PDB file of C-alpha atoms in Angstrom:
ATOM      1  CA  UNK B   1       9.059 -37.929  19.165  1.00 63.00           C
ATOM      2  CA  UNK B   2      12.110 -37.611  16.843  1.00 77.00           C
ATOM      3  CA  UNK B   3      12.181 -35.854  13.750  1.00 90.00           C
ATOM      4  CA  UNK B   4      12.333 -36.965  10.236  1.00 95.00           C
ATOM      5  CA  UNK B   5      16.254 -37.683   9.151  1.00 96.00           C
ATOM      6  CA  UNK B   6      15.935 -34.979   6.415  1.00 98.00           C
ATOM      7  CA  UNK B   7      15.818 -32.221   9.133  1.00 98.00           C
ATOM      8  CA  UNK B   8      19.466 -32.724   9.882  1.00 98.00           C
ATOM      9  CA  UNK B   9      20.753 -33.758   6.892  1.00 98.00           C
ATOM     10  CA  UNK B  10      22.220 -30.699   6.071  1.00 98.00           C
ATOM     11  CA  UNK B  11      22.837 -27.529   7.445  1.00 98.00           C
ATOM     12  CA  UNK B  12      20.314 -24.814   7.975  1.00 98.00           C
ATOM     13  CA  UNK B  13      20.568 -21.580   6.797  1.00 98.00           C
ATOM     14  CA  UNK B  14      19.113 -18.891   9.624  1.00 98.00           C
ATOM     15  CA  UNK B  15      16.872 -16.425   7.669  1.00 98.00           C
ATOM     16  CA  UNK B  16      18.540 -17.981   4.305  1.00 98.00           C
ATOM     17  CA  UNK B  17      21.637 -17.678   3.155  1.00 98.00           C
ATOM     18  CA  UNK B  18      22.338 -13.771   3.460  1.00 98.00           C
ATOM     19  CA  UNK B  19      25.168 -11.492   2.765  1.00 96.00           C
ATOM     20  CA  UNK B  20      23.732  -8.040   3.257  1.00 93.00           C
ATOM     21  CA  UNK B  21      27.303  -6.794   2.222  1.00 92.00           C
ATOM     22  CA  UNK B  22      26.260  -8.058  -1.248  1.00 92.00           C
ATOM     23  CA  UNK B  23      22.640  -6.736  -0.892  1.00 92.00           C
ATOM     24  CA  UNK B  24      21.092 -10.093  -0.348  1.00 96.00           C
ATOM     25  CA  UNK B  25      18.932  -9.264   3.109  1.00 97.00           C
ATOM     26  CA  UNK B  26      17.477 -11.957   5.919  1.00 98.00           C
ATOM     27  CA  UNK B  27      14.272 -13.628   4.989  1.00 98.00           C
ATOM     28  CA  UNK B  28      14.032 -12.097   1.549  1.00 98.00           C
ATOM     29  CA  UNK B  29      13.446 -14.347  -1.767  1.00 98.00           C
ATOM     30  CA  UNK B  30      17.565 -13.715  -2.863  1.00 98.00           C
ATOM     31  CA  UNK B  31      18.244 -15.201   0.353  1.00 98.00           C
ATOM     32  CA  UNK B  32      16.414 -18.069  -0.095  1.00 98.00           C
ATOM     33  CA  UNK B  33      17.416 -18.793  -3.390  1.00 98.00           C
ATOM     34  CA  UNK B  34      21.066 -18.369  -2.345  1.00 98.00           C
ATOM     35  CA  UNK B  35      20.524 -21.228   0.134  1.00 98.00           C
ATOM     36  CA  UNK B  36      18.748 -23.471  -2.322  1.00 98.00           C
ATOM     37  CA  UNK B  37      21.660 -22.997  -4.501  1.00 98.00           C
ATOM     38  CA  UNK B  38      23.737 -23.938  -1.810  1.00 98.00           C
ATOM     39  CA  UNK B  39      21.559 -27.094  -0.719  1.00 98.00           C
ATOM     40  CA  UNK B  40      20.930 -25.649   2.576  1.00 98.00           C
ATOM     41  CA  UNK B  41      17.994 -26.433   4.761  1.00 98.00           C
ATOM     42  CA  UNK B  42      16.120 -22.679   4.923  1.00 98.00           C
ATOM     43  CA  UNK B  43      14.778 -21.056   8.551  1.00 98.00           C
ATOM     44  CA  UNK B  44      12.756 -18.397   8.272  1.00 98.00           C
ATOM     45  CA  UNK B  45      10.327 -16.282  10.488  1.00 98.00           C
ATOM     46  CA  UNK B  46       6.883 -15.675  10.461  1.00 98.00           C
ATOM     47  CA  UNK B  47       4.636 -12.804  11.451  1.00 98.00           C
ATOM     48  CA  UNK B  48       1.186 -12.324  11.487  1.00 98.00           C
ATOM     49  CA  UNK B  49      -0.429  -9.476   9.653  1.00 98.00           C
ATOM     50  CA  UNK B  50      -3.251  -7.191  10.283  1.00 98.00           C
ATOM     51  CA  UNK B  51      -5.506  -9.147   8.040  1.00 98.00           C
ATOM     52  CA  UNK B  52      -4.245 -12.589   9.129  1.00 98.00           C
ATOM     53  CA  UNK B  53      -1.707 -13.396   6.934  1.00 98.00           C
ATOM     54  CA  UNK B  54       1.541 -15.389   7.413  1.00 98.00           C
ATOM     55  CA  UNK B  55       4.264 -12.876   6.559  1.00 98.00           C
ATOM     56  CA  UNK B  56       8.188 -13.862   6.276  1.00 98.00           C
ATOM     57  CA  UNK B  57       9.935 -11.209   8.941  1.00 98.00           C
ATOM     58  CA  UNK B  58      11.731 -11.705  11.633  1.00 98.00           C
ATOM     59  CA  UNK B  59      11.175  -8.313  14.243  1.00 98.00           C
ATOM     60  CA  UNK B  60       7.940  -7.313  15.559  1.00 97.00           C
ATOM     61  CA  UNK B  61       8.204  -3.755  14.454  1.00 98.00           C
ATOM     62  CA  UNK B  62       9.643  -2.208  11.094  1.00 98.00           C
ATOM     63  CA  UNK B  63      12.297  -0.203  10.470  1.00 97.00           C
ATOM     64  CA  UNK B  64      15.822  -2.270  11.550  1.00 97.00           C
ATOM     65  CA  UNK B  65      15.830  -3.169   7.950  1.00 96.00           C
ATOM     66  CA  UNK B  66      13.134  -1.535   6.179  1.00 97.00           C
ATOM     67  CA  UNK B  67      12.358   2.293   5.481  1.00 94.00           C
ATOM     68  CA  UNK B  68       8.747   2.066   7.053  1.00 94.00           C
ATOM     69  CA  UNK B  69       8.231   2.142  10.576  1.00 96.00           C
ATOM     70  CA  UNK B  70       5.477   0.645  12.689  1.00 98.00           C
ATOM     71  CA  UNK B  71       4.271  -3.091  13.692  1.00 98.00           C
ATOM     72  CA  UNK B  72       4.127  -5.719  11.590  1.00 98.00           C
ATOM     73  CA  UNK B  73       0.674  -7.081  12.912  1.00 98.00           C
ATOM     74  CA  UNK B  74      -0.570  -3.381  12.540  1.00 98.00           C
ATOM     75  CA  UNK B  75      -0.502  -3.453   8.836  1.00 98.00           C
ATOM     76  CA  UNK B  76      -2.375  -5.399   6.022  1.00 98.00           C
ATOM     77  CA  UNK B  77      -0.378  -8.357   3.729  1.00 98.00           C
ATOM     78  CA  UNK B  78      -0.616  -5.681   1.148  1.00 98.00           C
ATOM     79  CA  UNK B  79       1.127  -3.108   2.886  1.00 98.00           C
ATOM     80  CA  UNK B  80       3.546  -5.123   4.139  1.00 98.00           C
ATOM     81  CA  UNK B  81       4.500  -6.115   0.533  1.00 98.00           C
ATOM     82  CA  UNK B  82       4.736  -2.904  -0.277  1.00 98.00           C
ATOM     83  CA  UNK B  83       7.157  -1.605   2.322  1.00 97.00           C
ATOM     84  CA  UNK B  84      10.398  -0.609   0.839  1.00 96.00           C
ATOM     85  CA  UNK B  85      13.600  -2.533   2.364  1.00 96.00           C
ATOM     86  CA  UNK B  86      17.259  -0.791   2.868  1.00 94.00           C
ATOM     87  CA  UNK B  87      19.909  -2.460   0.280  1.00 90.00           C
ATOM     88  CA  UNK B  88      17.693  -4.392  -1.431  1.00 94.00           C
ATOM     89  CA  UNK B  89      14.907  -3.979  -4.231  1.00 94.00           C
ATOM     90  CA  UNK B  90      13.052  -7.293  -2.860  1.00 97.00           C
ATOM     91  CA  UNK B  91      10.064  -7.222  -0.817  1.00 97.00           C
ATOM     92  CA  UNK B  92       8.576  -9.147   1.731  1.00 98.00           C
ATOM     93  CA  UNK B  93       7.267 -12.285   1.275  1.00 98.00           C
ATOM     94  CA  UNK B  94       3.984 -14.047   2.246  1.00 98.00           C
ATOM     95  CA  UNK B  95       4.657 -18.094   3.670  1.00 98.00           C
ATOM     96  CA  UNK B  96       2.639 -18.667   0.808  1.00 98.00           C
ATOM     97  CA  UNK B  97       5.042 -17.119  -1.903  1.00 98.00           C
ATOM     98  CA  UNK B  98       8.028 -18.629   0.372  1.00 98.00           C
ATOM     99  CA  UNK B  99       6.536 -22.284  -0.347  1.00 98.00           C
ATOM    100  CA  UNK B 100       5.801 -21.323  -4.093  1.00 98.00           C
ATOM    101  CA  UNK B 101       9.627 -20.149  -4.511  1.00 98.00           C
ATOM    102  CA  UNK B 102      11.087 -23.121  -2.639  1.00 98.00           C
ATOM    103  CA  UNK B 103       8.647 -25.980  -4.112  1.00 98.00           C
ATOM    104  CA  UNK B 104      10.047 -28.728  -1.672  1.00 98.00           C
ATOM    105  CA  UNK B 105      13.683 -28.306  -3.053  1.00 98.00           C
ATOM    106  CA  UNK B 106      15.105 -27.948   0.460  1.00 98.00           C
ATOM    107  CA  UNK B 107      13.468 -28.186   3.867  1.00 98.00           C
ATOM    108  CA  UNK B 108      11.928 -25.452   5.243  1.00 98.00           C
ATOM    109  CA  UNK B 109      11.992 -24.834   9.063  1.00 98.00           C
ATOM    110  CA  UNK B 110       9.488 -22.224   9.732  1.00 99.00           C
ATOM    111  CA  UNK B 111       9.794 -19.882  13.426  1.00 98.00           C
ATOM    112  CA  UNK B 112       6.154 -18.722  14.519  1.00 98.00           C
ATOM    113  CA  UNK B 113       6.966 -15.649  16.234  1.00 98.00           C
ATOM    114  CA  UNK B 114       5.165 -14.900  19.309  1.00 97.00           C
ATOM    115  CA  UNK B 115       3.846 -11.770  21.272  1.00 95.00           C
ATOM    116  CA  UNK B 116       3.163 -14.167  23.779  1.00 95.00           C
ATOM    117  CA  UNK B 117      -0.950 -13.569  23.932  1.00 94.00           C
ATOM    118  CA  UNK B 118      -2.392 -16.620  23.033  1.00 95.00           C
ATOM    119  CA  UNK B 119      -3.208 -15.893  19.746  1.00 96.00           C
ATOM    120  CA  UNK B 120      -3.101 -18.927  17.649  1.00 97.00           C
ATOM    121  CA  UNK B 121      -4.180 -16.951  13.979  1.00 98.00           C
ATOM    122  CA  UNK B 122      -0.641 -17.300  12.943  1.00 98.00           C
ATOM    123  CA  UNK B 123      -0.263 -21.036  13.186  1.00 98.00           C
ATOM    124  CA  UNK B 124      -4.077 -21.714  12.162  1.00 98.00           C
ATOM    125  CA  UNK B 125      -2.760 -19.871   8.968  1.00 98.00           C
ATOM    126  CA  UNK B 126       0.529 -21.556   8.723  1.00 98.00           C
ATOM    127  CA  UNK B 127      -1.753 -24.437   8.905  1.00 98.00           C
ATOM    128  CA  UNK B 128      -3.682 -23.138   5.815  1.00 98.00           C
ATOM    129  CA  UNK B 129      -0.832 -22.911   3.711  1.00 98.00           C
ATOM    130  CA  UNK B 130       1.028 -26.138   4.368  1.00 98.00           C
ATOM    131  CA  UNK B 131      -1.895 -28.126   3.899  1.00 98.00           C
ATOM    132  CA  UNK B 132      -1.365 -27.838  -0.244  1.00 97.00           C
ATOM    133  CA  UNK B 133       2.701 -27.857   0.535  1.00 98.00           C
ATOM    134  CA  UNK B 134       4.457 -31.413  -0.212  1.00 97.00           C
ATOM    135  CA  UNK B 135       7.815 -30.375   0.903  1.00 98.00           C
ATOM    136  CA  UNK B 136       9.958 -30.842   3.767  1.00 98.00           C
ATOM    137  CA  UNK B 137       8.427 -27.922   6.330  1.00 98.00           C
ATOM    138  CA  UNK B 138       8.423 -28.383  10.170  1.00 98.00           C
ATOM    139  CA  UNK B 139       7.263 -25.437  12.598  1.00 98.00           C
ATOM    140  CA  UNK B 140       8.889 -24.358  15.922  1.00 98.00           C
ATOM    141  CA  UNK B 141       8.536 -21.280  18.317  1.00 98.00           C
ATOM    142  CA  UNK B 142      10.238 -19.897  21.551  1.00 98.00           C
ATOM    143  CA  UNK B 143       6.420 -20.112  23.196  1.00 98.00           C
ATOM    144  CA  UNK B 144       5.365 -23.381  24.412  1.00 97.00           C
ATOM    145  CA  UNK B 145       1.471 -22.308  23.525  1.00 97.00           C
ATOM    146  CA  UNK B 146       2.142 -21.879  20.035  1.00 98.00           C
ATOM    147  CA  UNK B 147       4.526 -25.365  19.918  1.00 98.00           C
ATOM    148  CA  UNK B 148       1.147 -26.423  21.505  1.00 98.00           C
ATOM    149  CA  UNK B 149      -1.161 -24.883  18.565  1.00 98.00           C
ATOM    150  CA  UNK B 150       1.305 -26.606  16.209  1.00 98.00           C
ATOM    151  CA  UNK B 151       0.669 -29.836  17.229  1.00 98.00           C
ATOM    152  CA  UNK B 152      -3.046 -29.708  17.316  1.00 98.00           C
ATOM    153  CA  UNK B 153      -3.318 -27.771  14.594  1.00 98.00           C
ATOM    154  CA  UNK B 154      -0.196 -29.272  12.527  1.00 97.00           C
ATOM    155  CA  UNK B 155      -0.256 -32.737  13.443  1.00 96.00           C
ATOM    156  CA  UNK B 156       0.969 -34.381  11.011  1.00 94.00           C
ATOM    157  CA  UNK B 157       4.085 -31.955  10.629  1.00 97.00           C
ATOM    158  CA  UNK B 158       7.466 -32.101  12.801  1.00 98.00           C
ATOM    159  CA  UNK B 159       7.460 -29.175  15.431  1.00 98.00           C
ATOM    160  CA  UNK B 160      10.071 -27.985  17.636  1.00 98.00           C
ATOM    161  CA  UNK B 161      10.682 -25.922  20.367  1.00 98.00           C
ATOM    162  CA  UNK B 162      13.021 -22.780  20.200  1.00 98.00           C
ATOM    163  CA  UNK B 163      14.873 -22.243  23.409  1.00 98.00           C
ATOM    164  CA  UNK B 164      18.123 -21.266  25.993  1.00 98.00           C
ATOM    165  CA  UNK B 165      19.471 -22.091  29.004  1.00 97.00           C
ATOM    166  CA  UNK B 166      17.642 -19.052  30.936  1.00 96.00           C
ATOM    167  CA  UNK B 167      15.888 -16.017  29.868  1.00 97.00           C
ATOM    168  CA  UNK B 168      16.897 -13.205  31.937  1.00 92.00           C
ATOM    169  CA  UNK B 169      18.151 -10.891  29.294  1.00 90.00           C
ATOM    170  CA  UNK B 170      16.483  -7.536  28.293  1.00 92.00           C
ATOM    171  CA  UNK B 171      15.064  -9.198  25.137  1.00 91.00           C
ATOM    172  CA  UNK B 172      12.732 -11.100  27.883  1.00 95.00           C
ATOM    173  CA  UNK B 173      11.832  -8.551  30.434  1.00 93.00           C
ATOM    174  CA  UNK B 174       8.170  -7.876  28.557  1.00 92.00           C
ATOM    175  CA  UNK B 175       7.505 -11.026  30.427  1.00 95.00           C
ATOM    176  CA  UNK B 176       6.192 -12.174  33.781  1.00 95.00           C
ATOM    177  CA  UNK B 177       8.752 -13.661  35.902  1.00 94.00           C
ATOM    178  CA  UNK B 178       5.976 -16.616  36.075  1.00 94.00           C
ATOM    179  CA  UNK B 179       5.912 -17.117  32.031  1.00 94.00           C
ATOM    180  CA  UNK B 180       9.704 -17.074  31.608  1.00 95.00           C
ATOM    181  CA  UNK B 181      10.181 -19.860  34.656  1.00 94.00           C
ATOM    182  CA  UNK B 182       7.375 -21.687  32.560  1.00 93.00           C
ATOM    183  CA  UNK B 183      10.049 -22.226  29.544  1.00 95.00           C
ATOM    184  CA  UNK B 184      12.642 -23.179  31.680  1.00 96.00           C
ATOM    185  CA  UNK B 185      14.338 -26.624  31.399  1.00 95.00           C
ATOM    186  CA  UNK B 186      12.088 -27.623  28.582  1.00 96.00           C
ATOM    187  CA  UNK B 187       9.043 -28.633  31.406  1.00 94.00           C
ATOM    188  CA  UNK B 188       6.304 -28.020  28.823  1.00 95.00           C
ATOM    189  CA  UNK B 189       7.694 -31.171  26.939  1.00 95.00           C
ATOM    190  CA  UNK B 190       5.325 -33.549  28.070  1.00 94.00           C
ATOM    191  CA  UNK B 191       2.517 -31.225  26.572  1.00 96.00           C
ATOM    192  CA  UNK B 192       3.696 -29.762  23.753  1.00 97.00           C
ATOM    193  CA  UNK B 193       5.610 -33.048  22.649  1.00 96.00           C
ATOM    194  CA  UNK B 194       8.060 -31.673  20.251  1.00 97.00           C
ATOM    195  CA  UNK B 195      10.164 -33.743  17.724  1.00 98.00           C
ATOM    196  CA  UNK B 196      13.041 -31.473  18.020  1.00 98.00           C
ATOM    197  CA  UNK B 197      14.900 -28.768  20.149  1.00 98.00           C
ATOM    198  CA  UNK B 198      16.695 -25.350  18.899  1.00 98.00           C
ATOM    199  CA  UNK B 199      18.852 -24.700  21.389  1.00 98.00           C
ATOM    200  CA  UNK B 200      21.326 -21.995  22.122  1.00 98.00           C
ATOM    201  CA  UNK B 201      24.565 -23.003  21.295  1.00 98.00           C
ATOM    202  CA  UNK B 202      26.786 -20.908  23.451  1.00 98.00           C
ATOM    203  CA  UNK B 203      24.529 -22.904  26.148  1.00 98.00           C
ATOM    204  CA  UNK B 204      25.395 -26.355  25.053  1.00 98.00           C
ATOM    205  CA  UNK B 205      26.195 -28.407  26.770  1.00 98.00           C
ATOM    206  CA  UNK B 206      22.311 -28.253  29.138  1.00 97.00           C
ATOM    207  CA  UNK B 207      20.624 -31.008  30.923  1.00 97.00           C
ATOM    208  CA  UNK B 208      17.411 -30.140  29.047  1.00 97.00           C
ATOM    209  CA  UNK B 209      18.618 -30.909  25.824  1.00 97.00           C
ATOM    210  CA  UNK B 210      20.617 -33.768  26.804  1.00 97.00           C
ATOM    211  CA  UNK B 211      17.553 -35.365  28.373  1.00 97.00           C
ATOM    212  CA  UNK B 212      15.418 -34.687  25.459  1.00 96.00           C
ATOM    213  CA  UNK B 213      17.869 -35.657  22.753  1.00 96.00           C
ATOM    214  CA  UNK B 214      19.423 -38.845  24.219  1.00 96.00           C
ATOM    215  CA  UNK B 215      16.106 -39.959  26.333  1.00 94.00           C
ATOM    216  CA  UNK B 216      13.368 -38.785  23.973  1.00 95.00           C
ATOM    217  CA  UNK B 217      14.805 -39.013  21.174  1.00 96.00           C
ATOM    218  CA  UNK B 218      14.350 -35.620  19.791  1.00 97.00           C
ATOM    219  CA  UNK B 219      16.946 -33.826  17.255  1.00 98.00           C
ATOM    220  CA  UNK B 220      19.245 -31.269  18.351  1.00 98.00           C
ATOM    221  CA  UNK B 221      19.937 -28.256  16.571  1.00 98.00           C
ATOM    222  CA  UNK B 222      22.332 -25.864  18.016  1.00 98.00           C
ATOM    223  CA  UNK B 223      21.818 -21.908  16.964  1.00 98.00           C
ATOM    224  CA  UNK B 224      23.251 -19.196  15.638  1.00 98.00           C
ATOM    225  CA  UNK B 225      25.852 -20.736  14.793  1.00 98.00           C
ATOM    226  CA  UNK B 226      28.811 -17.848  13.790  1.00 98.00           C
ATOM    227  CA  UNK B 227      32.553 -19.222  14.837  1.00 98.00           C
ATOM    228  CA  UNK B 228      34.131 -21.851  14.507  1.00 98.00           C
ATOM    229  CA  UNK B 229      34.297 -22.825  17.873  1.00 98.00           C
ATOM    230  CA  UNK B 230      30.406 -22.723  18.081  1.00 98.00           C
ATOM    231  CA  UNK B 231      30.495 -25.049  15.143  1.00 98.00           C
ATOM    232  CA  UNK B 232      32.712 -27.280  16.750  1.00 98.00           C
ATOM    233  CA  UNK B 233      30.572 -27.273  19.874  1.00 98.00           C
ATOM    234  CA  UNK B 234      27.424 -28.146  18.042  1.00 98.00           C
ATOM    235  CA  UNK B 235      29.777 -31.271  16.571  1.00 98.00           C
ATOM    236  CA  UNK B 236      30.253 -32.610  19.514  1.00 98.00           C
ATOM    237  CA  UNK B 237      26.567 -31.575  21.586  1.00 98.00           C
ATOM    238  CA  UNK B 238      24.153 -31.489  18.832  1.00 98.00           C
ATOM    239  CA  UNK B 239      22.788 -32.980  15.489  1.00 98.00           C
ATOM    240  CA  UNK B 240      23.278 -30.253  13.025  1.00 98.00           C
ATOM    241  CA  UNK B 241      23.562 -26.341  13.313  1.00 98.00           C
ATOM    242  CA  UNK B 242      21.617 -22.851  12.209  1.00 99.00           C
ATOM    243  CA  UNK B 243      24.129 -21.009  10.916  1.00 98.00           C
ATOM    244  CA  UNK B 244      24.980 -17.319   9.270  1.00 98.00           C
ATOM    245  CA  UNK B 245      27.906 -15.353   8.358  1.00 97.00           C
ATOM    246  CA  UNK B 246      29.362 -17.890   6.358  1.00 97.00           C
ATOM    247  CA  UNK B 247      29.166 -20.547   3.872  1.00 97.00           C
ATOM    248  CA  UNK B 248      29.711 -23.987   5.659  1.00 96.00           C
TER     249      UNK B 248
END
């Protein structure tokens, strides 16, 4: 169940090689182009639009990076592409736009963002786009249901689970305790059958990713590496890093 060697052959730029001080905004074309120029793999996030398009954006809601507000899923792809971003004249891309821009030059690590409601429309659209894309690309998600959807709808593409040691911080409070417990220890692995694990770097080492890597052959990525200490931790316990804030 190990991922292809190209996934771990080079560092992965988190949301592209962004640098807000230089006007290069995460998940924007400039960040993608900067990562390509550095020969880094690129991690991006995708969200579902109101009309079923896969859009490249991290947050569920607009506002942190944009002049506009509102939930991404409540707006059409055309409306999202018209949204004005702070500190840049660039606009939000669709997954199709991203694939056209990258054109197979470096690997794509695509995180499927989830509302944890069992909706598979985003993975379905991802599968449609990647069906005509020849470049190296993998999918991953925090949500085991979405990883299972990746297994069923994109069986030819490597897939991964994004995970951490616990899910008790405020970000996860929206989920029931039962749902949070179901995500612990990669216990869904026999069902989702991931090829790789992306694990929070500050939680390494941990038993579950160690077992996945050493007993089941899954590649192990550490996220998100921002400091020399975190980089050293990845070097000791994982196969590659997902990084931001510096150039390796």
